Amino acid sequence: MNEQTTAVVAGGHIPSRIAKTAKSFRVRPNLVDYDAVRAAFSWEVARESLDGLPGGGLNIAHEAVDHHLGTAHADRTAIRWLGKTGARRELSYRDLAKATNRFANALCGLGVQPGERVFVLMGRLPELYVAVLGALKAGCVVTPLFSAFGPEPIATRCEVGDARVLVTTPELYQRKIAGLRDRLPGLKHVIVVGDGAAEGSGVRRWGDLVDTASAHFTTAPTDAETMALLHFTSGTTGRPKGAIHVHGAVLAHAVTGHYALDLHDDDIFWCTADPGWVTGTSYGIIAPLVAGVTNVVVEAEFDAAIWYSVLEQERISVWYTAPTAIRMMMKLGADAVKGLDLSALRFMASVGEPLNPEAVVWGVEAFGLPFHDNWWQTETGGIMISNYAAMDIKPGSMGKPLPGITAAIVRRDEAGHVEPITEPDVDGELALRTPWPSMMRGYLHEDERYRKCFADGWYLTGDLARVDADGYYWFIGRADDVIKSAGHLIGPFEVESALLEHPAVAEAAVIGVPDPTVGEMVKAFIALKAGFEPTESLMRELLGHARKRLGAAVAPKAIAFRANLPKTRSGKIMRRLLKARELGLPEGDLSTLESDER
Ligand code: ATP
Ligand code: MG
């Protein structure tokens, strides 16, 4: 148990506020007075914290790596890699500079041009990090893909993204790509990392290319508007979109690493997300390196015992994870954490899905620290709304907009005009004032869809939320998932959170099922914790529990038990799939689906 207890939580009850006092933090938070910092903030001034390239250019990899050369950070561990089988590798900022220069030289040696697309498909190996940063130095556009994708999703993304180079492993190449090479005439170079057979046109070994390359490289003259990353969305609501990001996004990574994740000079940071989705790139690679901290990379997939040992053994101080993982740990109980020495851990954050109040409070019970929820999207490139180290938490709220970001709850009229709602506690669409440095600059090949996200100087997020009188934002649900029942608008999150308060419930997903009398009927899908049986009587008990917590109008009318809920590879519950199956409709794009137990 961590000694920095930040909250007073009365037995099992969810407090409306977790108060922060001076005793709540071991180091002074970067953001102490939210209103004052927000009022004084300007992106122009923040830009001065970056180094920049000669002649006014900007390059993400330069800020993440070379910027630290010649400073006290140069010999500090930049990446501490923990392999699946116990191997460890440490790369200092100086080592990383040389390794990324070598890879950039290797790309140039192959004739790869700035602006060409480099796709990276591998587990969380050190070379992944070197490849992403080296390709950015070479001025290429990087797309990291989940290594667990099947051949079809990989080929489609390489096709639409115009992949010129693919960095992968021999095993992944043979198993997933070799058979589809005919479809990818534009894929000129495949670079394989590690031993094993890999035959095919343009297939080269990483070692052969990189080991002999020079460790000196002059970063390509990119600027803030040069395209840097192409990131596919999670595919939770439909076919994934390719969001285009520019090198200028690094300013948002720097600012959010500082304020939202509260990164300090001597931190040991661990972001559990895979670079195959945007959190694993923006915060699993860029933000911690720009901040000059030690970035821990864990190759293994989620396993509570491994995770707890990483937290303890590596003395992680700042930990950024996701609701699905937190709920899995909750399933195993807080006792598994007791007895660990987590005295280094001082800040925990979560993103990706709504974080149920129960989970925030469980953080305090298990770790002595609350989880700090924050909200953003692939499209926003970085954290937009956040709970801050020194700010009281209202469990269930996403927090407040970052300094430099103006958010609002808006309604759209029939002509498409956007009008901010000024009174608090009104449901509407979450919108962000444009522009900000990490705002997407396009959806690949989908101009019309991109344009539709913007109106009257606002970016429309497609998420519904409300803001309270204190300026805290509350997630309601994705616009697509909101249920209209007997004249009420019901957000799935509220219903799921109430269900999660029941001791038998490990996970819950709520959808609307068409109903002739009420429009849509609320139906919940529930995965139970170990030791609970999916019986009629438990179902009745859960229906009663929800009715008591939510009232008859909002509570689910039907419950179905499932061993697991369908999720994306980034850990998001796919409500659209539950709905399609319920209604016997086509299942749609399943390229990002992970678990598929019905
Ligand atoms: P797609 O756009 O392809 O359907 P996706 O929206 O899940 O997939 P991402 O960009 O990875 O793709 O996820 C962003 C979305 O995740 C947000 O729009 C929001 O719905 C949800 N989300 C992220 N963080 C939070 C949070 N803290 N609270 C609630 N929802 C969140
Ligand atoms: Mg989305």
XYZ file of C-alpha atoms and ligand atoms in Angstrom:
630
model
C 0.000 0.000 0.000
C 1.308 3.392 -0.946
C 1.665 5.845 1.887
C 0.459 8.876 0.003
C -3.198 8.310 0.680
C -5.107 11.006 -1.115
C -8.635 10.255 -0.229
C -10.949 9.487 2.581
C -13.234 6.779 1.341
C -15.972 5.564 3.617
C -16.494 1.772 3.488
C -17.382 0.868 -0.101
C -19.243 4.121 -0.716
C -18.222 6.185 -3.719
C -17.376 9.704 -2.569
C -18.485 12.604 -4.707
C -15.031 14.105 -4.417
C -11.538 12.832 -3.701
C -9.804 15.809 -2.161
C -6.169 16.614 -2.814
C -4.191 18.336 -0.106
C -0.534 19.308 0.114
C 0.032 15.895 1.716
C -1.331 14.223 -1.410
C 1.879 14.577 -3.375
C 5.468 13.739 -2.771
C 6.726 16.112 -5.448
C 5.203 19.445 -6.282
C 2.797 18.923 -9.213
C 3.540 20.738 -12.450
C 0.060 22.151 -12.394
C -0.949 23.435 -8.984
C -3.410 26.219 -9.729
C -5.487 25.073 -12.702
C -7.258 28.377 -13.317
C -4.080 30.456 -13.103
C -2.070 28.173 -15.414
C -4.936 28.050 -17.878
C -5.307 31.831 -17.921
C -1.583 32.386 -18.486
C -1.083 29.602 -21.054
C -0.186 30.257 -24.682
C 0.981 27.751 -27.279
C 3.513 30.313 -28.574
C 5.200 30.530 -25.175
C 5.005 26.743 -24.688
C 6.736 26.342 -28.058
C 9.868 27.884 -26.514
C 10.372 24.732 -24.434
C 11.053 22.832 -27.661
C 14.412 22.881 -29.375
C 13.424 23.019 -33.020
C 15.555 22.324 -36.067
C 17.865 24.877 -37.638
C 15.906 27.301 -39.804
C 12.682 27.022 -37.783
C 11.875 23.382 -38.546
C 10.404 20.897 -36.136
C 10.752 17.133 -35.907
C 9.214 14.831 -33.308
C 12.236 12.537 -33.127
C 14.614 15.436 -32.714
C 12.638 16.668 -29.697
C 12.340 13.152 -28.289
C 15.967 12.139 -28.723
C 18.628 14.511 -30.060
C 17.360 17.465 -28.028
C 18.776 15.719 -24.935
C 22.296 15.310 -26.306
C 24.617 17.806 -24.728
C 22.367 18.025 -21.661
C 22.488 16.204 -18.339
C 19.943 13.754 -19.769
C 22.209 12.366 -22.492
C 23.387 9.341 -20.531
C 20.173 8.696 -18.694
C 18.174 5.600 -19.618
C 15.663 6.582 -22.275
C 14.165 3.146 -22.879
C 14.265 0.308 -20.415
C 13.012 -2.759 -22.205
C 11.749 -5.780 -20.296
C 11.506 -8.819 -22.558
C 8.974 -11.615 -22.248
C 11.545 -14.142 -21.148
C 13.327 -12.018 -18.579
C 15.808 -10.277 -20.916
C 16.468 -6.584 -20.266
C 17.898 -3.860 -22.454
C 18.641 -0.275 -21.571
C 19.165 2.430 -24.169
C 20.402 5.808 -23.007
C 19.355 8.915 -24.902
C 22.803 8.847 -26.511
C 22.381 5.184 -27.525
C 18.939 5.949 -28.906
C 20.303 8.879 -30.915
C 22.898 6.645 -32.539
C 20.498 3.759 -33.154
C 17.866 6.019 -34.721
C 20.514 7.723 -36.861
C 21.625 4.319 -38.127
C 18.090 3.356 -39.027
C 17.486 6.710 -40.740
C 20.677 6.159 -42.750
C 19.536 2.630 -43.605
C 16.262 3.991 -44.998
C 18.101 6.610 -47.050
C 20.459 3.896 -48.289
C 17.450 2.000 -49.622
C 16.388 5.110 -51.503
C 13.381 5.742 -49.269
C 12.280 9.364 -49.622
C 10.905 11.821 -47.065
C 7.124 11.624 -47.015
C 7.082 7.911 -47.864
C 5.250 5.622 -45.482
C 7.023 3.312 -43.080
C 4.769 0.735 -41.420
C 5.899 -0.991 -38.259
C 4.422 -4.349 -37.308
C 5.988 -6.104 -34.369
C 5.629 -6.769 -30.681
C 7.023 -4.218 -28.264
C 10.680 -4.830 -29.138
C 13.383 -2.161 -28.763
C 13.699 -2.032 -32.567
C 10.105 -0.860 -32.830
C 11.042 2.298 -30.941
C 14.200 2.778 -32.956
C 12.311 2.264 -36.230
C 9.550 4.744 -35.389
C 11.961 7.477 -34.287
C 14.524 6.773 -37.013
C 11.870 6.931 -39.718
C 10.635 10.258 -38.322
C 14.193 11.597 -38.457
C 14.343 10.532 -42.106
C 11.183 12.566 -42.715
C 9.078 9.483 -43.411
C 5.499 9.040 -42.253
C 5.125 6.306 -39.658
C 2.213 3.924 -39.084
C 2.538 1.481 -36.214
C 0.237 -1.544 -36.454
C -0.787 -4.064 -33.806
C 1.264 -7.215 -34.249
C -1.804 -9.276 -33.356
C -3.736 -8.080 -36.408
C -4.576 -10.805 -38.884
C -3.276 -10.759 -42.498
C -6.335 -9.010 -43.911
C -6.365 -5.956 -41.612
C -2.615 -5.609 -42.144
C -2.890 -5.790 -45.928
C -5.811 -3.354 -46.043
C -3.990 -0.795 -43.931
C -0.787 -1.175 -45.951
C -2.833 -0.784 -49.125
C -4.821 2.304 -48.156
C -1.840 3.787 -46.339
C 0.468 3.247 -49.323
C 3.137 1.439 -47.303
C 6.566 1.716 -48.921
C 8.552 0.074 -46.105
C 7.457 -2.501 -43.560
C 9.497 -3.249 -40.452
C 8.486 -6.549 -38.932
C 9.815 -9.898 -37.693
C 10.550 -12.938 -39.888
C 7.830 -14.891 -38.143
C 5.156 -12.218 -38.634
C 6.249 -11.728 -42.212
C 5.968 -15.400 -43.095
C 2.709 -15.898 -41.252
C 0.843 -12.755 -42.178
C 2.343 -10.870 -45.084
C 4.243 -13.138 -47.468
C 1.013 -14.563 -48.892
C -0.400 -11.115 -49.589
C 2.615 -9.454 -51.203
C 0.915 -9.539 -54.642
C -1.652 -7.104 -53.332
C 1.032 -4.678 -52.210
C 3.048 -3.652 -55.262
C 3.955 -0.367 -53.542
C 5.640 -2.197 -50.656
C 9.241 -2.082 -51.834
C 11.168 -2.926 -48.692
C 10.544 -5.315 -45.848
C 12.999 -5.106 -42.980
C 12.925 -8.052 -40.604
C 14.153 -7.920 -37.030
C 15.515 -11.124 -35.502
C 16.427 -14.607 -36.668
C 14.257 -16.909 -38.691
C 13.546 -17.492 -42.325
C 11.899 -14.735 -44.330
C 11.957 -14.957 -48.103
C 10.462 -12.485 -50.509
C 11.216 -9.570 -52.756
C 12.940 -6.719 -51.018
C 13.168 -8.577 -47.702
C 16.275 -7.427 -45.805
C 17.666 -8.168 -42.356
C 17.642 -5.339 -39.827
C 21.165 -6.182 -38.695
C 22.572 -6.179 -42.243
C 21.190 -2.722 -42.911
C 21.567 -1.034 -39.573
C 24.782 -2.411 -38.073
C 26.910 -1.064 -40.895
C 25.111 2.282 -41.208
C 26.679 5.473 -39.905
C 25.641 6.710 -36.460
C 25.582 10.286 -37.778
C 22.544 11.673 -39.483
C 21.135 15.111 -40.139
C 17.435 15.075 -39.414
C 15.292 15.812 -42.463
C 14.119 19.436 -42.639
C 10.542 18.797 -41.532
C 8.397 21.543 -40.070
C 5.340 21.775 -37.838
C 2.983 21.037 -40.748
C 4.914 18.101 -42.239
C 2.981 14.850 -42.003
C 4.560 12.569 -39.400
C 2.148 9.855 -38.343
C -0.774 8.038 -39.831
C -2.770 6.394 -37.065
C -5.789 4.191 -37.558
C -8.622 4.603 -35.064
C -9.720 1.681 -32.905
C -12.696 0.685 -35.041
C -15.040 0.693 -32.056
C -17.889 2.324 -33.947
C -17.152 1.125 -37.477
C -14.446 0.849 -40.097
C -11.209 2.381 -38.726
C -10.265 5.800 -40.091
C -6.675 6.812 -40.858
C -5.956 9.996 -38.918
C -3.140 12.153 -40.260
C -0.835 13.873 -37.758
C 2.000 16.350 -38.218
C 5.350 16.976 -36.509
C 3.858 20.032 -34.761
C 1.896 17.581 -32.562
C 5.026 17.182 -30.457
C 4.197 20.444 -28.720
C 0.941 18.956 -27.451
C 2.789 15.812 -26.366
C 5.240 17.938 -24.397
C 2.548 20.059 -22.755
C 0.264 17.146 -21.880
C 3.170 15.054 -20.556
C 3.961 17.977 -18.270
C 0.482 18.915 -17.070
C -1.735 15.857 -17.481
C 0.781 13.097 -16.678
C 2.758 15.360 -14.346
C 6.094 14.052 -15.678
C 9.109 15.197 -13.679
C 12.765 14.939 -14.511
C 13.567 11.786 -12.557
C 10.415 9.829 -13.286
C 10.281 6.200 -14.278
C 7.246 6.087 -16.508
C 5.223 3.198 -17.807
C 2.497 3.477 -20.418
C 0.883 0.079 -20.852
C -0.614 0.783 -24.302
C 0.762 -0.820 -27.459
C 2.064 1.640 -30.084
C -0.454 0.023 -32.449
C -2.919 2.514 -31.095
C -2.314 6.176 -30.581
C -1.778 6.130 -26.792
C 1.148 3.782 -27.231
C 2.783 6.227 -29.639
C 1.908 9.634 -28.182
C 2.536 8.486 -24.590
C 4.356 5.181 -24.983
C 7.081 6.789 -27.126
C 6.927 10.534 -27.703
C 5.798 12.361 -24.541
C 8.051 10.557 -22.030
C 11.110 10.900 -24.263
C 10.453 14.577 -24.913
C 10.260 14.973 -21.120
C 13.600 13.152 -20.787
C 12.366 10.526 -18.322
C 13.014 6.780 -18.314
C 10.373 5.054 -20.408
C 9.714 1.463 -19.393
C 8.608 -0.855 -22.198
C 7.099 -4.194 -21.251
C 6.975 -6.739 -24.029
C 4.563 -9.129 -22.264
C 0.813 -8.792 -22.613
C -1.403 -8.112 -19.613
C -0.861 -10.417 -16.701
C -1.572 -9.037 -13.238
C 1.371 -10.815 -11.595
C 3.805 -9.477 -14.214
C 2.352 -5.995 -14.026
C 2.581 -5.824 -10.252
C 6.149 -7.019 -10.363
C 7.019 -4.356 -12.973
C 5.472 -1.646 -10.796
C 7.431 -2.811 -7.774
C 10.749 -3.941 -9.262
C 11.208 -1.078 -11.713
C 10.040 1.469 -9.156
C 7.550 2.990 -11.568
C 6.609 6.509 -10.443
C 4.045 7.461 -13.096
C 1.769 4.830 -14.595
C -0.598 5.343 -17.532
C -3.023 2.513 -18.175
C -6.572 1.755 -19.299
C -9.972 0.893 -17.805
C -10.072 -2.645 -19.184
C -6.789 -3.513 -17.479
C -7.920 -1.828 -14.270
C -11.149 -3.820 -14.307
C -9.149 -7.029 -14.806
C -7.035 -6.172 -11.770
C -10.173 -5.356 -9.798
C -11.478 -8.803 -10.655
C -8.502 -10.296 -8.825
C -8.975 -8.065 -5.798
C -6.903 -5.514 -3.905
C -5.240 -8.174 -1.765
C -2.916 -9.056 -4.634
C -1.407 -5.576 -4.297
C -0.976 -5.680 -0.526
C 2.547 -6.405 0.570
C 4.133 -4.927 -2.569
C 6.575 -2.095 -2.107
C 5.019 0.543 -4.328
C 6.609 3.445 -2.503
C 7.900 4.919 -5.788
C 4.450 5.107 -7.389
C 3.038 8.615 -7.146
C 0.639 9.177 -10.066
C -1.737 6.871 -11.922
C -3.736 7.799 -15.012
C -6.177 6.045 -17.320
C -7.532 6.545 -20.826
C -9.387 4.841 -23.633
C -12.821 4.208 -22.246
C -14.925 5.721 -19.512
C -13.403 4.990 -16.125
C -16.123 3.856 -13.773
C -16.187 5.640 -10.376
C -15.788 2.228 -8.781
C -12.400 1.884 -10.519
C -11.158 5.300 -9.364
C -11.951 4.418 -5.790
C -10.487 0.934 -6.142
C -7.187 2.638 -7.009
C -7.200 4.214 -3.586
C -8.099 0.953 -1.899
C -5.443 -1.083 -3.697
C -2.636 1.407 -4.411
C -3.355 4.253 -2.017
C -3.764 6.487 -5.074
C -6.751 7.284 -7.270
C -6.645 6.693 -11.024
C -6.747 9.995 -12.897
C -9.030 9.627 -15.881
C -8.316 11.540 -19.046
C -10.078 11.771 -22.367
C -8.848 12.039 -25.934
C -9.069 10.388 -29.349
C -6.848 9.285 -32.185
C -8.062 12.434 -33.929
C -6.968 14.781 -31.123
C -3.436 13.323 -31.075
C -2.986 14.014 -27.367
C -4.803 14.337 -24.054
C -7.517 17.010 -24.206
C -9.435 16.647 -20.924
C -7.767 15.431 -17.777
C -7.704 15.043 -14.045
C -4.570 16.699 -12.667
C -2.322 15.693 -9.788
C -3.266 18.682 -7.630
C -6.936 18.907 -8.582
C -9.716 17.195 -6.631
C -11.194 14.221 -8.457
C -14.885 13.712 -8.852
C -14.992 9.959 -9.524
C -16.632 9.323 -12.882
C -15.578 12.673 -14.350
C -12.947 12.977 -17.105
C -11.675 16.206 -15.518
C -11.095 19.581 -17.148
C -9.651 20.700 -20.498
C -5.886 21.076 -20.816
C -4.437 24.567 -20.657
C -4.506 25.712 -24.299
C -7.604 23.644 -25.092
C -11.098 25.099 -25.158
C -13.815 22.498 -24.827
C -17.567 22.961 -24.843
C -20.790 21.040 -24.848
C -22.604 22.029 -28.014
C -25.776 21.412 -29.939
C -26.081 21.479 -33.713
C -29.068 23.012 -35.417
C -30.620 21.608 -38.562
C -28.404 23.708 -40.803
C -25.366 22.194 -39.064
C -24.484 25.295 -37.063
C -22.804 24.721 -33.765
C -23.981 26.483 -30.677
C -22.191 26.066 -27.337
C -24.520 25.341 -24.439
C -23.684 27.803 -21.709
C -25.672 26.431 -18.789
C -24.143 23.513 -16.832
C -25.400 19.938 -16.583
C -26.960 19.825 -20.036
C -26.207 16.836 -22.270
C -24.745 17.592 -25.687
C -21.886 16.816 -28.034
C -18.363 17.373 -26.810
C -16.550 19.845 -29.070
C -13.063 21.376 -29.100
C -12.146 24.818 -30.401
C -9.802 24.549 -33.399
C -6.915 24.443 -33.903
C -4.407 22.902 -31.487
C -0.994 21.470 -32.370
C -1.907 17.769 -32.364
C -5.249 18.122 -34.112
C -5.545 15.632 -36.967
C -4.966 17.225 -40.341
C -7.098 14.794 -42.282
C -8.665 11.349 -42.569
C -6.718 9.474 -45.202
C -8.716 9.356 -48.465
C -11.849 10.545 -46.648
C -11.949 14.311 -47.126
C -15.684 14.608 -46.856
C -15.806 12.691 -43.604
C -12.977 14.862 -42.261
C -14.751 18.075 -43.209
C -17.910 16.905 -41.469
C -16.041 16.805 -38.159
C -15.622 20.573 -38.227
C -18.075 23.466 -38.128
C -17.972 27.094 -37.029
C -14.467 26.816 -35.584
C -15.216 23.662 -33.589
C -14.072 20.062 -33.922
C -17.003 17.772 -33.154
C -15.883 14.677 -31.318
C -18.890 12.379 -31.768
C -18.948 11.811 -27.989
C -21.731 13.057 -25.747
C -20.909 14.636 -22.421
C -21.970 17.291 -19.951
C -20.062 19.829 -17.914
C -20.959 20.654 -14.331
C -20.975 24.040 -12.609
C -17.370 23.495 -11.427
C -16.169 22.929 -14.991
C -15.718 19.116 -14.706
C -16.613 17.104 -17.822
C -18.717 13.924 -17.590
C -18.778 11.352 -20.377
C -22.221 10.091 -21.358
C -21.485 7.848 -24.308
C -20.594 7.871 -27.947
C -23.316 9.540 -29.980
C -23.818 6.181 -31.755
C -24.306 4.302 -28.484
C -26.747 6.600 -26.712
C -30.104 4.951 -26.059
C -33.428 6.680 -26.548
C -36.005 5.076 -24.291
C -39.477 6.455 -23.467
C -38.380 10.015 -24.089
C -35.150 9.685 -22.059
C -31.639 9.859 -23.469
C -29.669 7.197 -21.667
C -25.878 7.084 -21.684
C -24.522 3.522 -21.491
C -21.697 4.618 -19.186
C -24.016 5.578 -16.331
C -25.845 2.264 -16.499
C -22.635 0.239 -16.817
C -21.082 2.057 -13.840
C -24.100 1.295 -11.659
C -23.918 -2.390 -12.624
C -20.206 -2.460 -11.881
C -20.899 -1.431 -8.301
C -22.421 -4.866 -7.733
C -19.819 -7.269 -6.328
C -20.604 -9.977 -8.909
C -19.991 -7.784 -11.966
C -16.591 -7.699 -13.660
C -17.632 -5.984 -16.898
C -20.801 -4.548 -18.323
C -21.893 -3.229 -21.719
C -25.258 -1.656 -22.349
C -27.108 -1.261 -25.654
C -30.536 -0.157 -26.860
C -32.742 -2.797 -28.460
C -35.657 -1.541 -30.617
C -38.927 -1.765 -28.736
C -42.387 -0.907 -30.108
C -43.568 0.898 -26.973
C -40.547 2.748 -25.576
C -38.475 3.183 -28.742
C -35.426 1.417 -27.365
C -35.170 -0.953 -24.438
C -32.008 -0.959 -22.320
C -30.247 -4.308 -22.376
C -27.070 -5.126 -20.455
C -24.417 -7.723 -21.228
C -22.489 -8.769 -18.170
C -19.319 -10.730 -17.497
C -19.174 -12.032 -13.946
C -16.278 -12.175 -11.522
C -14.841 -15.580 -10.682
C -16.952 -17.428 -8.142
C -20.309 -16.108 -9.402
C -22.713 -18.225 -11.442
C -24.964 -16.822 -14.187
C -28.221 -17.861 -12.531
C -31.798 -16.586 -12.828
C -31.687 -15.361 -9.260
C -28.465 -13.390 -9.815
C -30.042 -11.857 -12.910
C -33.069 -10.765 -10.886
C -30.796 -9.405 -8.185
C -28.825 -7.365 -10.736
C -31.992 -6.011 -12.350
C -33.182 -4.987 -8.879
C -29.820 -3.436 -8.000
C -29.848 -1.371 -11.197
C -33.449 -0.265 -10.665
C -32.617 0.879 -7.164
C -29.530 2.791 -8.309
C -30.887 4.259 -11.541
C -34.685 4.264 -11.374
C -37.007 2.211 -13.543
C -36.763 4.524 -16.580
C -32.989 4.127 -16.979
C -32.293 0.655 -15.530
C -31.847 -2.269 -17.919
C -34.926 -4.382 -18.580
C -32.933 -7.375 -19.742
C -29.568 -8.860 -18.855
C -27.536 -11.454 -20.725
C -24.471 -13.090 -19.214
C -21.352 -13.549 -21.295
C -18.025 -15.152 -20.431
C -16.315 -12.165 -22.078
C -17.412 -9.026 -23.855
C -16.199 -8.358 -27.411
C -13.398 -5.797 -27.372
C -11.080 -4.027 -29.733
C -7.392 -4.773 -29.517
C -7.012 -1.486 -27.690
C -9.376 -2.802 -25.026
C -12.627 -1.030 -25.873
C -15.945 -2.763 -25.530
C -17.566 -3.075 -28.988
C -21.177 -2.250 -28.217
C -21.977 -2.069 -31.919
C -21.103 -5.750 -32.261
C -23.309 -6.772 -29.329
C -26.087 -4.795 -30.971
C -25.569 -6.238 -34.448
C -25.629 -9.742 -33.014
C -28.675 -9.007 -30.915
C -30.548 -7.717 -33.944
C -29.157 -10.226 -36.426
C -27.565 -7.446 -38.487
C -24.262 -7.601 -40.400
C -21.336 -7.480 -37.973
C -19.431 -4.846 -39.942
C -15.658 -4.301 -39.865
C -14.136 -6.708 -37.343
C -10.497 -6.001 -38.141
C -9.750 -4.724 -34.649
C -11.812 -7.270 -32.717
C -9.895 -9.081 -30.027
C -11.890 -11.467 -27.876
C -14.835 -12.983 -29.564
C -16.530 -15.253 -27.072
C -20.264 -14.989 -27.422
P -13.496 4.484 -33.982
O -13.390 5.967 -34.074
O -12.812 3.782 -35.090
O -14.876 3.994 -33.726
P -12.450 4.770 -31.311
O -13.259 6.015 -31.270
O -12.633 3.829 -30.181
O -12.680 4.000 -32.678
P -9.994 5.898 -30.494
O -9.613 7.149 -31.146
O -8.947 4.937 -30.128
O -10.940 5.120 -31.446
O -10.792 6.188 -29.167
C -11.329 7.439 -28.825
C -12.655 7.262 -28.139
O -12.495 6.490 -26.926
C -13.282 8.548 -27.664
O -13.969 9.200 -28.697
C -14.205 8.065 -26.551
O -15.419 7.570 -27.064
C -13.405 6.938 -25.945
N -12.643 7.432 -24.774
C -11.321 7.667 -24.690
N -10.988 8.075 -23.459
C -12.125 8.136 -22.751
C -12.443 8.510 -21.405
N -11.522 8.880 -20.552
N -13.744 8.459 -21.045
C -14.695 8.073 -21.910
N -14.451 7.708 -23.174
C -13.180 7.728 -23.593
Mg -13.611 7.446 -32.707
